[in-house]
PDB file of C-alpha atoms and ligand atoms in Angstrom:
ATOM      1  CA  MET A  50     -17.656 -76.099 294.737  1.00  0.00           C
ATOM      2  CA  GLN A  51     -14.018 -76.137 293.709  1.00  0.00           C
ATOM      3  CA  PHE A  52     -11.639 -73.176 293.845  1.00  0.00           C
ATOM      4  CA  ALA A  53      -7.958 -72.773 292.996  1.00  0.00           C
ATOM      5  CA  ARG A  54      -5.726 -69.918 294.079  1.00  0.00           C
ATOM      6  CA  ILE A  55      -3.595 -68.518 291.293  1.00  0.00           C
ATOM      7  CA  ASP A  56      -1.399 -65.905 292.979  1.00  0.00           C
ATOM      8  CA  ASP A  57      -3.906 -63.363 294.324  1.00  0.00           C
ATOM      9  CA  VAL A  58      -6.862 -64.609 292.236  1.00  0.00           C
ATOM     10  CA  ALA A  59      -9.326 -67.307 293.332  1.00  0.00           C
ATOM     11  CA  ILE A  60     -10.565 -69.241 290.297  1.00  0.00           C
ATOM     12  CA  HIS A  61     -13.853 -71.166 290.439  1.00  0.00           C
ATOM     13  CA  TYR A  62     -13.744 -74.419 288.487  1.00  0.00           C
ATOM     14  CA  ARG A  63     -15.365 -77.822 288.202  1.00  0.00           C
ATOM     15  CA  LEU A  64     -13.492 -80.983 287.295  1.00  0.00           C
ATOM     16  CA  ILE A  65     -15.743 -83.845 286.190  1.00  0.00           C
ATOM     17  CA  GLY A  66     -14.119 -87.272 285.936  1.00  0.00           C
ATOM     18  CA  ALA A  67     -10.557 -88.419 286.473  1.00  0.00           C
ATOM     19  CA  PRO A  68      -7.826 -86.863 284.293  1.00  0.00           C
ATOM     20  CA  ALA A  69      -5.589 -89.868 284.975  1.00  0.00           C
ATOM     21  CA  GLU A  70      -8.158 -92.199 283.379  1.00  0.00           C
ATOM     22  CA  LYS A  71      -9.583 -90.301 280.407  1.00  0.00           C
ATOM     23  CA  PRO A  72      -8.487 -87.645 277.901  1.00  0.00           C
ATOM     24  CA  VAL A  73      -9.222 -84.176 279.269  1.00  0.00           C
ATOM     25  CA  ILE A  74     -11.217 -81.454 277.557  1.00  0.00           C
ATOM     26  CA  VAL A  75     -11.197 -77.951 279.029  1.00  0.00           C
ATOM     27  CA  PHE A  76     -13.889 -75.456 278.077  1.00  0.00           C
ATOM     28  CA  VAL A  77     -13.165 -71.717 278.149  1.00  0.00           C
ATOM     29  CA  ASN A  78     -16.228 -69.507 278.315  1.00  0.00           C
ATOM     30  CA  SER A  79     -17.042 -66.278 276.511  1.00  0.00           C
ATOM     31  CA  LEU A  80     -17.291 -62.653 277.603  1.00  0.00           C
ATOM     32  CA  GLY A  81     -20.028 -62.066 280.163  1.00  0.00           C
ATOM     33  CA  THR A  82     -20.737 -65.736 280.872  1.00  0.00           C
ATOM     34  CA  ASP A  83     -19.759 -68.292 283.504  1.00  0.00           C
ATOM     35  CA  PHE A  84     -19.007 -71.984 283.157  1.00  0.00           C
ATOM     36  CA  ARG A  85     -22.669 -73.051 283.344  1.00  0.00           C
ATOM     37  CA  ILE A  86     -22.953 -72.350 279.602  1.00  0.00           C
ATOM     38  CA  TRP A  87     -21.138 -75.676 279.034  1.00  0.00           C
ATOM     39  CA  ASP A  88     -23.565 -77.826 281.065  1.00  0.00           C
ATOM     40  CA  GLY A  89     -25.462 -79.106 278.016  1.00  0.00           C
ATOM     41  CA  VAL A  90     -22.266 -80.208 276.244  1.00  0.00           C
ATOM     42  CA  ALA A  91     -20.464 -81.535 279.323  1.00  0.00           C
ATOM     43  CA  GLN A  92     -23.284 -83.913 280.227  1.00  0.00           C
ATOM     44  CA  HIS A  93     -23.005 -85.616 276.813  1.00  0.00           C
ATOM     45  CA  LEU A  94     -19.211 -85.947 276.891  1.00  0.00           C
ATOM     46  CA  ALA A  95     -18.700 -86.995 280.499  1.00  0.00           C
ATOM     47  CA  ASP A  96     -18.726 -90.762 279.757  1.00  0.00           C
ATOM     48  CA  ASP A  97     -15.691 -90.503 277.501  1.00  0.00           C
ATOM     49  CA  LEU A  98     -13.728 -87.480 278.673  1.00  0.00           C
ATOM     50  CA  ALA A  99     -12.647 -85.806 281.870  1.00  0.00           C
ATOM     51  CA  ILE A 100     -14.068 -82.294 281.736  1.00  0.00           C
ATOM     52  CA  LEU A 101     -12.677 -79.095 283.197  1.00  0.00           C
ATOM     53  CA  ILE A 102     -14.812 -75.960 283.212  1.00  0.00           C
ATOM     54  CA  TYR A 103     -13.899 -72.743 284.985  1.00  0.00           C
ATOM     55  CA  ASP A 104     -14.821 -69.082 285.367  1.00  0.00           C
ATOM     56  CA  LYS A 105     -12.097 -66.919 283.943  1.00  0.00           C
ATOM     57  CA  ARG A 106     -11.006 -64.015 286.147  1.00  0.00           C
ATOM     58  CA  GLY A 107     -13.538 -61.219 286.340  1.00  0.00           C
ATOM     59  CA  HIS A 108     -16.422 -63.628 285.678  1.00  0.00           C
ATOM     60  CA  GLY A 109     -18.753 -65.856 287.682  1.00  0.00           C
ATOM     61  CA  LEU A 110     -17.472 -66.747 291.136  1.00  0.00           C
ATOM     62  CA  SER A 111     -13.819 -66.133 290.295  1.00  0.00           C
ATOM     63  CA  ASP A 112     -12.039 -63.073 291.651  1.00  0.00           C
ATOM     64  CA  ILE A 113     -11.727 -60.013 289.487  1.00  0.00           C
ATOM     65  CA  GLY A 114      -8.026 -59.604 290.242  1.00  0.00           C
ATOM     66  CA  ARG A 115      -6.003 -56.550 289.398  1.00  0.00           C
ATOM     67  CA  VAL A 116      -7.105 -54.663 286.290  1.00  0.00           C
ATOM     68  CA  PRO A 117      -6.293 -54.027 283.501  1.00  0.00           C
ATOM     69  CA  TYR A 118      -5.577 -57.479 282.142  1.00  0.00           C
ATOM     70  CA  SER A 119      -4.750 -59.106 278.858  1.00  0.00           C
ATOM     71  CA  ILE A 120      -5.580 -62.309 276.982  1.00  0.00           C
ATOM     72  CA  GLU A 121      -2.098 -63.431 278.087  1.00  0.00           C
ATOM     73  CA  ASP A 122      -3.184 -63.036 281.728  1.00  0.00           C
ATOM     74  CA  HIS A 123      -6.273 -65.167 281.053  1.00  0.00           C
ATOM     75  CA  ALA A 124      -4.122 -67.800 279.290  1.00  0.00           C
ATOM     76  CA  GLY A 125      -1.661 -67.709 282.206  1.00  0.00           C
ATOM     77  CA  ASP A 126      -4.498 -68.464 284.616  1.00  0.00           C
ATOM     78  CA  LEU A 127      -5.552 -71.448 282.520  1.00  0.00           C
ATOM     79  CA  ALA A 128      -1.985 -72.772 282.302  1.00  0.00           C
ATOM     80  CA  ARG A 129      -1.584 -72.462 286.077  1.00  0.00           C
ATOM     81  CA  LEU A 130      -4.950 -74.136 286.688  1.00  0.00           C
ATOM     82  CA  LEU A 131      -3.964 -77.091 284.492  1.00  0.00           C
ATOM     83  CA  ASP A 132      -0.605 -77.302 286.294  1.00  0.00           C
ATOM     84  CA  GLN A 133      -2.249 -77.255 289.727  1.00  0.00           C
ATOM     85  CA  LEU A 134      -4.619 -80.036 288.681  1.00  0.00           C
ATOM     86  CA  SER A 135      -1.691 -82.060 287.238  1.00  0.00           C
ATOM     87  CA  ILE A 136      -3.295 -82.046 283.788  1.00  0.00           C
ATOM     88  CA  GLU A 137      -0.379 -82.379 281.384  1.00  0.00           C
ATOM     89  CA  ARG A 138      -2.313 -82.249 278.123  1.00  0.00           C
ATOM     90  CA  ALA A 139      -5.858 -81.302 277.163  1.00  0.00           C
ATOM     91  CA  ILE A 140      -8.167 -80.671 274.251  1.00  0.00           C
ATOM     92  CA  VAL A 141      -8.961 -76.963 274.615  1.00  0.00           C
ATOM     93  CA  CYS A 142     -12.376 -75.729 273.488  1.00  0.00           C
ATOM     94  CA  GLY A 143     -12.766 -71.946 273.615  1.00  0.00           C
ATOM     95  CA  LEU A 144     -15.862 -69.901 272.880  1.00  0.00           C
ATOM     96  CA  SER A 145     -15.365 -66.364 271.551  1.00  0.00           C
ATOM     97  CA  VAL A 146     -12.816 -64.702 273.883  1.00  0.00           C
ATOM     98  CA  GLY A 147     -12.284 -68.263 275.119  1.00  0.00           C
ATOM     99  CA  GLY A 148     -10.957 -69.043 271.626  1.00  0.00           C
ATOM    100  CA  LEU A 149      -8.428 -66.216 271.917  1.00  0.00           C
ATOM    101  CA  ILE A 150      -7.396 -67.628 275.300  1.00  0.00           C
ATOM    102  CA  ALA A 151      -7.052 -71.096 273.735  1.00  0.00           C
ATOM    103  CA  LEU A 152      -4.824 -69.700 270.954  1.00  0.00           C
ATOM    104  CA  ALA A 153      -2.757 -67.813 273.537  1.00  0.00           C
ATOM    105  CA  LEU A 154      -2.382 -70.952 275.661  1.00  0.00           C
ATOM    106  CA  HIS A 155      -1.222 -72.940 272.630  1.00  0.00           C
ATOM    107  CA  GLN A 156       1.282 -70.184 271.777  1.00  0.00           C
ATOM    108  CA  ARG A 157       2.616 -69.942 275.329  1.00  0.00           C
ATOM    109  CA  ARG A 158       2.498 -73.577 276.471  1.00  0.00           C
ATOM    110  CA  PRO A 159       2.045 -75.754 273.352  1.00  0.00           C
ATOM    111  CA  GLU A 160       2.815 -78.930 275.285  1.00  0.00           C
ATOM    112  CA  LEU A 161      -0.454 -78.488 277.231  1.00  0.00           C
ATOM    113  CA  VAL A 162      -2.674 -78.520 274.126  1.00  0.00           C
ATOM    114  CA  SER A 163      -3.445 -81.702 272.173  1.00  0.00           C
ATOM    115  CA  ALA A 164      -6.165 -80.208 269.940  1.00  0.00           C
ATOM    116  CA  LEU A 165      -8.206 -77.021 269.615  1.00  0.00           C
ATOM    117  CA  VAL A 166     -11.937 -76.517 269.206  1.00  0.00           C
ATOM    118  CA  LEU A 167     -12.429 -72.852 268.317  1.00  0.00           C
ATOM    119  CA  CYS A 168     -16.044 -71.973 268.666  1.00  0.00           C
ATOM    120  CA  ASP A 169     -17.571 -68.712 267.394  1.00  0.00           C
ATOM    121  CA  THR A 170     -14.256 -66.928 267.704  1.00  0.00           C
ATOM    122  CA  ALA A 171     -11.569 -65.301 265.602  1.00  0.00           C
ATOM    123  CA  HIS A 172      -7.893 -64.413 265.704  1.00  0.00           C
ATOM    124  CA  LYS A 173      -9.046 -60.793 266.042  1.00  0.00           C
ATOM    125  CA  ILE A 174     -12.525 -59.934 267.346  1.00  0.00           C
ATOM    126  CA  GLY A 175     -14.145 -56.570 266.593  1.00  0.00           C
ATOM    127  CA  THR A 176     -12.415 -53.206 266.291  1.00  0.00           C
ATOM    128  CA  SER A 177     -10.943 -50.734 268.783  1.00  0.00           C
ATOM    129  CA  GLU A 178     -13.849 -48.397 268.048  1.00  0.00           C
ATOM    130  CA  THR A 179     -16.587 -50.923 268.831  1.00  0.00           C
ATOM    131  CA  TRP A 180     -14.842 -52.125 272.015  1.00  0.00           C
ATOM    132  CA  ASN A 181     -14.186 -48.584 273.231  1.00  0.00           C
ATOM    133  CA  ALA A 182     -17.832 -47.672 272.647  1.00  0.00           C
ATOM    134  CA  ARG A 183     -18.972 -50.761 274.564  1.00  0.00           C
ATOM    135  CA  ILE A 184     -16.578 -50.057 277.447  1.00  0.00           C
ATOM    136  CA  ALA A 185     -17.784 -46.439 277.661  1.00  0.00           C
ATOM    137  CA  ALA A 186     -21.454 -47.504 277.669  1.00  0.00           C
ATOM    138  CA  VAL A 187     -20.947 -50.124 280.397  1.00  0.00           C
ATOM    139  CA  GLU A 188     -18.859 -47.799 282.566  1.00  0.00           C
ATOM    140  CA  ARG A 189     -21.452 -45.043 282.219  1.00  0.00           C
ATOM    141  CA  ASP A 190     -24.755 -46.951 282.306  1.00  0.00           C
ATOM    142  CA  GLY A 191     -23.994 -50.496 283.462  1.00  0.00           C
ATOM    143  CA  LEU A 192     -24.455 -53.880 281.781  1.00  0.00           C
ATOM    144  CA  GLU A 193     -28.239 -53.428 281.615  1.00  0.00           C
ATOM    145  CA  SER A 194     -27.690 -50.749 278.980  1.00  0.00           C
ATOM    146  CA  ILE A 195     -26.159 -53.193 276.463  1.00  0.00           C
ATOM    147  CA  LEU A 196     -28.243 -56.279 277.293  1.00  0.00           C
ATOM    148  CA  ASP A 197     -30.678 -56.186 274.369  1.00  0.00           C
ATOM    149  CA  ALA A 198     -27.959 -55.554 271.778  1.00  0.00           C
ATOM    150  CA  VAL A 199     -25.750 -58.350 273.127  1.00  0.00           C
ATOM    151  CA  MET A 200     -28.651 -60.814 273.330  1.00  0.00           C
ATOM    152  CA  GLU A 201     -29.362 -60.223 269.612  1.00  0.00           C
ATOM    153  CA  ARG A 202     -25.815 -61.360 268.840  1.00  0.00           C
ATOM    154  CA  TRP A 203     -25.818 -64.262 271.296  1.00  0.00           C
ATOM    155  CA  PHE A 204     -29.126 -65.910 270.413  1.00  0.00           C
ATOM    156  CA  THR A 205     -31.467 -66.431 267.459  1.00  0.00           C
ATOM    157  CA  PRO A 206     -34.969 -64.892 267.528  1.00  0.00           C
ATOM    158  CA  GLY A 207     -36.373 -68.371 268.234  1.00  0.00           C
ATOM    159  CA  PHE A 208     -34.439 -68.538 271.512  1.00  0.00           C
ATOM    160  CA  ARG A 209     -35.124 -64.918 272.463  1.00  0.00           C
ATOM    161  CA  ARG A 210     -38.826 -65.525 273.121  1.00  0.00           C
ATOM    162  CA  ALA A 211     -40.228 -63.943 276.281  1.00  0.00           C
ATOM    163  CA  GLU A 212     -41.737 -67.292 277.337  1.00  0.00           C
ATOM    164  CA  ASN A 213     -38.350 -69.056 277.127  1.00  0.00           C
ATOM    165  CA  ALA A 214     -37.237 -69.199 280.753  1.00  0.00           C
ATOM    166  CA  ALA A 215     -33.682 -70.089 279.690  1.00  0.00           C
ATOM    167  CA  TYR A 216     -33.495 -66.808 277.782  1.00  0.00           C
ATOM    168  CA  ALA A 217     -34.344 -64.905 280.974  1.00  0.00           C
ATOM    169  CA  GLY A 218     -31.657 -66.887 282.788  1.00  0.00           C
ATOM    170  CA  TYR A 219     -28.905 -66.082 280.294  1.00  0.00           C
ATOM    171  CA  ARG A 220     -29.855 -62.381 280.353  1.00  0.00           C
ATOM    172  CA  HIS A 221     -29.393 -62.524 284.125  1.00  0.00           C
ATOM    173  CA  MET A 222     -26.063 -64.289 283.682  1.00  0.00           C
ATOM    174  CA  LEU A 223     -24.742 -61.362 281.652  1.00  0.00           C
ATOM    175  CA  SER A 224     -26.301 -58.555 283.686  1.00  0.00           C
ATOM    176  CA  ARG A 225     -24.947 -60.021 286.956  1.00  0.00           C
ATOM    177  CA  GLN A 226     -21.289 -60.253 285.897  1.00  0.00           C
ATOM    178  CA  PRO A 227     -18.979 -57.801 287.694  1.00  0.00           C
ATOM    179  CA  VAL A 228     -18.641 -54.650 285.579  1.00  0.00           C
ATOM    180  CA  GLU A 229     -14.930 -54.330 286.342  1.00  0.00           C
ATOM    181  CA  GLY A 230     -14.118 -57.829 285.099  1.00  0.00           C
ATOM    182  CA  TYR A 231     -16.352 -57.421 282.041  1.00  0.00           C
ATOM    183  CA  VAL A 232     -14.769 -54.113 281.036  1.00  0.00           C
ATOM    184  CA  ALA A 233     -11.236 -55.403 281.640  1.00  0.00           C
ATOM    185  CA  THR A 234     -11.941 -58.394 279.398  1.00  0.00           C
ATOM    186  CA  CYS A 235     -13.449 -56.127 276.679  1.00  0.00           C
ATOM    187  CA  ALA A 236     -10.178 -54.160 276.719  1.00  0.00           C
ATOM    188  CA  ALA A 237      -8.157 -57.390 276.579  1.00  0.00           C
ATOM    189  CA  ILE A 238     -10.119 -58.486 273.474  1.00  0.00           C
ATOM    190  CA  ARG A 239      -9.699 -55.038 271.899  1.00  0.00           C
ATOM    191  CA  ASP A 240      -5.931 -55.255 272.304  1.00  0.00           C
ATOM    192  CA  ALA A 241      -5.565 -58.854 271.073  1.00  0.00           C
ATOM    193  CA  ASP A 242      -4.428 -59.952 267.626  1.00  0.00           C
ATOM    194  CA  TYR A 243      -3.681 -63.663 267.371  1.00  0.00           C
ATOM    195  CA  THR A 244      -3.188 -63.801 263.582  1.00  0.00           C
ATOM    196  CA  ALA A 245       0.382 -65.063 263.924  1.00  0.00           C
ATOM    197  CA  ALA A 246      -0.673 -67.537 266.626  1.00  0.00           C
ATOM    198  CA  ALA A 247      -3.409 -68.918 264.358  1.00  0.00           C
ATOM    199  CA  ARG A 248      -0.928 -69.399 261.504  1.00  0.00           C
ATOM    200  CA  ALA A 249       1.399 -71.229 263.906  1.00  0.00           C
ATOM    201  CA  VAL A 250      -1.139 -73.727 265.266  1.00  0.00           C
ATOM    202  CA  GLY A 251       0.550 -77.105 265.289  1.00  0.00           C
ATOM    203  CA  VAL A 252      -2.275 -79.333 266.545  1.00  0.00           C
ATOM    204  CA  PRO A 253      -5.522 -80.500 264.929  1.00  0.00           C
ATOM    205  CA  ALA A 254      -8.174 -77.789 265.036  1.00  0.00           C
ATOM    206  CA  LEU A 255     -11.910 -77.582 264.518  1.00  0.00           C
ATOM    207  CA  CYS A 256     -13.472 -74.157 263.876  1.00  0.00           C
ATOM    208  CA  VAL A 257     -17.233 -73.997 264.474  1.00  0.00           C
ATOM    209  CA  VAL A 258     -19.728 -71.173 264.091  1.00  0.00           C
ATOM    210  CA  GLY A 259     -23.478 -70.621 264.284  1.00  0.00           C
ATOM    211  CA  ASP A 260     -24.991 -69.548 260.973  1.00  0.00           C
ATOM    212  CA  GLN A 261     -26.600 -66.514 262.673  1.00  0.00           C
ATOM    213  CA  ASP A 262     -23.661 -65.487 264.862  1.00  0.00           C
ATOM    214  CA  GLY A 263     -23.810 -61.687 265.144  1.00  0.00           C
ATOM    215  CA  SER A 264     -20.465 -61.308 266.940  1.00  0.00           C
ATOM    216  CA  THR A 265     -18.091 -63.513 264.936  1.00  0.00           C
ATOM    217  CA  PRO A 266     -20.111 -64.287 261.784  1.00  0.00           C
ATOM    218  CA  PRO A 267     -19.379 -67.345 259.603  1.00  0.00           C
ATOM    219  CA  GLU A 268     -17.161 -65.428 257.134  1.00  0.00           C
ATOM    220  CA  VAL A 269     -14.952 -64.247 260.022  1.00  0.00           C
ATOM    221  CA  VAL A 270     -14.602 -67.734 261.500  1.00  0.00           C
ATOM    222  CA  ARG A 271     -13.951 -69.184 258.032  1.00  0.00           C
ATOM    223  CA  GLY A 272     -11.167 -66.585 257.643  1.00  0.00           C
ATOM    224  CA  MET A 273      -9.557 -67.803 260.853  1.00  0.00           C
ATOM    225  CA  ALA A 274      -9.914 -71.451 259.769  1.00  0.00           C
ATOM    226  CA  GLN A 275      -8.072 -70.589 256.540  1.00  0.00           C
ATOM    227  CA  LEU A 276      -5.126 -69.258 258.569  1.00  0.00           C
ATOM    228  CA  ILE A 277      -4.800 -72.422 260.684  1.00  0.00           C
ATOM    229  CA  PRO A 278      -2.919 -75.273 259.007  1.00  0.00           C
ATOM    230  CA  SER A 279      -5.374 -78.114 258.157  1.00  0.00           C
ATOM    231  CA  ALA A 280      -8.234 -76.752 260.275  1.00  0.00           C
ATOM    232  CA  ARG A 281     -11.713 -78.178 259.821  1.00  0.00           C
ATOM    233  CA  TYR A 282     -14.588 -75.732 259.520  1.00  0.00           C
ATOM    234  CA  ALA A 283     -18.253 -76.370 260.339  1.00  0.00           C
ATOM    235  CA  VAL A 284     -21.386 -74.226 260.463  1.00  0.00           C
ATOM    236  CA  ILE A 285     -24.255 -74.974 262.865  1.00  0.00           C
ATOM    237  CA  SER A 286     -27.726 -74.139 261.541  1.00  0.00           C
ATOM    238  CA  ASP A 287     -30.339 -72.209 263.515  1.00  0.00           C
ATOM    239  CA  CYS A 288     -27.736 -70.986 265.948  1.00  0.00           C
ATOM    240  CA  ALA A 289     -26.138 -67.677 266.871  1.00  0.00           C
ATOM    241  CA  HIS A 290     -23.047 -66.972 269.011  1.00  0.00           C
ATOM    242  CA  ILE A 291     -23.446 -69.519 271.812  1.00  0.00           C
ATOM    243  CA  PRO A 292     -23.968 -73.019 270.346  1.00  0.00           C
ATOM    244  CA  CYS A 293     -23.222 -74.739 273.664  1.00  0.00           C
ATOM    245  CA  VAL A 294     -26.487 -73.179 274.902  1.00  0.00           C
ATOM    246  CA  GLU A 295     -28.596 -73.065 271.742  1.00  0.00           C
ATOM    247  CA  GLN A 296     -27.460 -76.273 270.004  1.00  0.00           C
ATOM    248  CA  PRO A 297     -25.556 -78.378 272.574  1.00  0.00           C
ATOM    249  CA  GLU A 298     -26.326 -81.717 270.882  1.00  0.00           C
ATOM    250  CA  THR A 299     -25.081 -80.515 267.496  1.00  0.00           C
ATOM    251  CA  LEU A 300     -21.936 -78.999 268.986  1.00  0.00           C
ATOM    252  CA  THR A 301     -21.296 -82.200 270.940  1.00  0.00           C
ATOM    253  CA  ALA A 302     -21.704 -84.296 267.778  1.00  0.00           C
ATOM    254  CA  LEU A 303     -19.205 -82.076 265.928  1.00  0.00           C
ATOM    255  CA  ILE A 304     -16.696 -82.317 268.777  1.00  0.00           C
ATOM    256  CA  ARG A 305     -17.119 -86.102 268.939  1.00  0.00           C
ATOM    257  CA  SER A 306     -16.699 -86.503 265.209  1.00  0.00           C
ATOM    258  CA  PHE A 307     -13.571 -84.282 265.275  1.00  0.00           C
ATOM    259  CA  LEU A 308     -12.066 -86.201 268.201  1.00  0.00           C
ATOM    260  CA  SER A 309     -12.727 -89.525 266.465  1.00  0.00           C
ATOM    261  CA  THR A 310     -10.308 -88.465 263.705  1.00  0.00           C
ATOM    262  CA  LEU A 311      -7.375 -87.741 266.060  1.00  0.00           C
TER     263      LEU A 311
HETATM  264  O1  LIG B 613     -20.682 -59.931 273.712  1.00  0.00           O
HETATM  265  C1  LIG B 613     -20.541 -60.190 272.507  1.00  0.00           C
HETATM  266  O2  LIG B 613     -20.760 -59.390 271.612  1.00  0.00           O
HETATM  267  C2  LIG B 613     -20.026 -61.521 272.122  1.00  0.00           C
HETATM  268  C3  LIG B 613     -18.618 -61.716 272.446  1.00  0.00           C
HETATM  269  C4  LIG B 613     -17.539 -61.105 271.926  1.00  0.00           C
HETATM  270  C5  LIG B 613     -16.341 -61.637 272.549  1.00  0.00           C
HETATM  271  C6  LIG B 613     -16.924 -62.625 273.455  1.00  0.00           C
HETATM  272  O3  LIG B 613     -16.331 -63.387 274.197  1.00  0.00           O
HETATM  273  O4  LIG B 613     -18.260 -62.615 273.382  1.00  0.00           O
END
């Protein structure tokens, strides 16, 4: 296991391959998940790219750190992690809140970002009302109380079958995240508006969404793609909010095809 200390926060990460020898892609995970969601994509890309995956603060094995925090704090952690690993430039692929973090990183440290893959995300996700209601429910009744509703947005009915062991595993992944880190990240998403950052993107960008995404539906992701100069836009069929889990081969093929044009 690999850990980096960023001020008072220990960040759990995995670096696969040698950044000095191959282009680097860093994957930024979504709310309530840890870096294992990228396993299915990473295994297909590892021959050609060095791969960095990590648990953002408040998730997985990383520390929670001091709350509250902002998307800027998450982007600062990523910038510091890249600096510590001597990675000077990377393709940044962010899922959902990971996409906000990718946009924030590009805004704050553009020299670190060679291209963006924005996956099931938007420049602004949800409303203050929906985030406040979610925060109140989790603080009062725990993550178990929102599990079913979140799973309906994350995965298609075909994946959410009782006999699908992977479905049980991803439910556990969400329910076992630390409540404090989850709630702090909900508040960070609530308070984030990266409309101006999306308009100012100066690197090639691919925007991808599952056709059944219940959190950032295709029309929302298309709206973000229209803000970003020259962004590509692609929809993945039979997929909801987490294509790296539900359709890793298709997502990998889209990333490969995008990278081949750079
Ligand atoms: O939990 C959800 O509804 C999906 C989601 C929203 C932001 C994020 O990162 O995941």
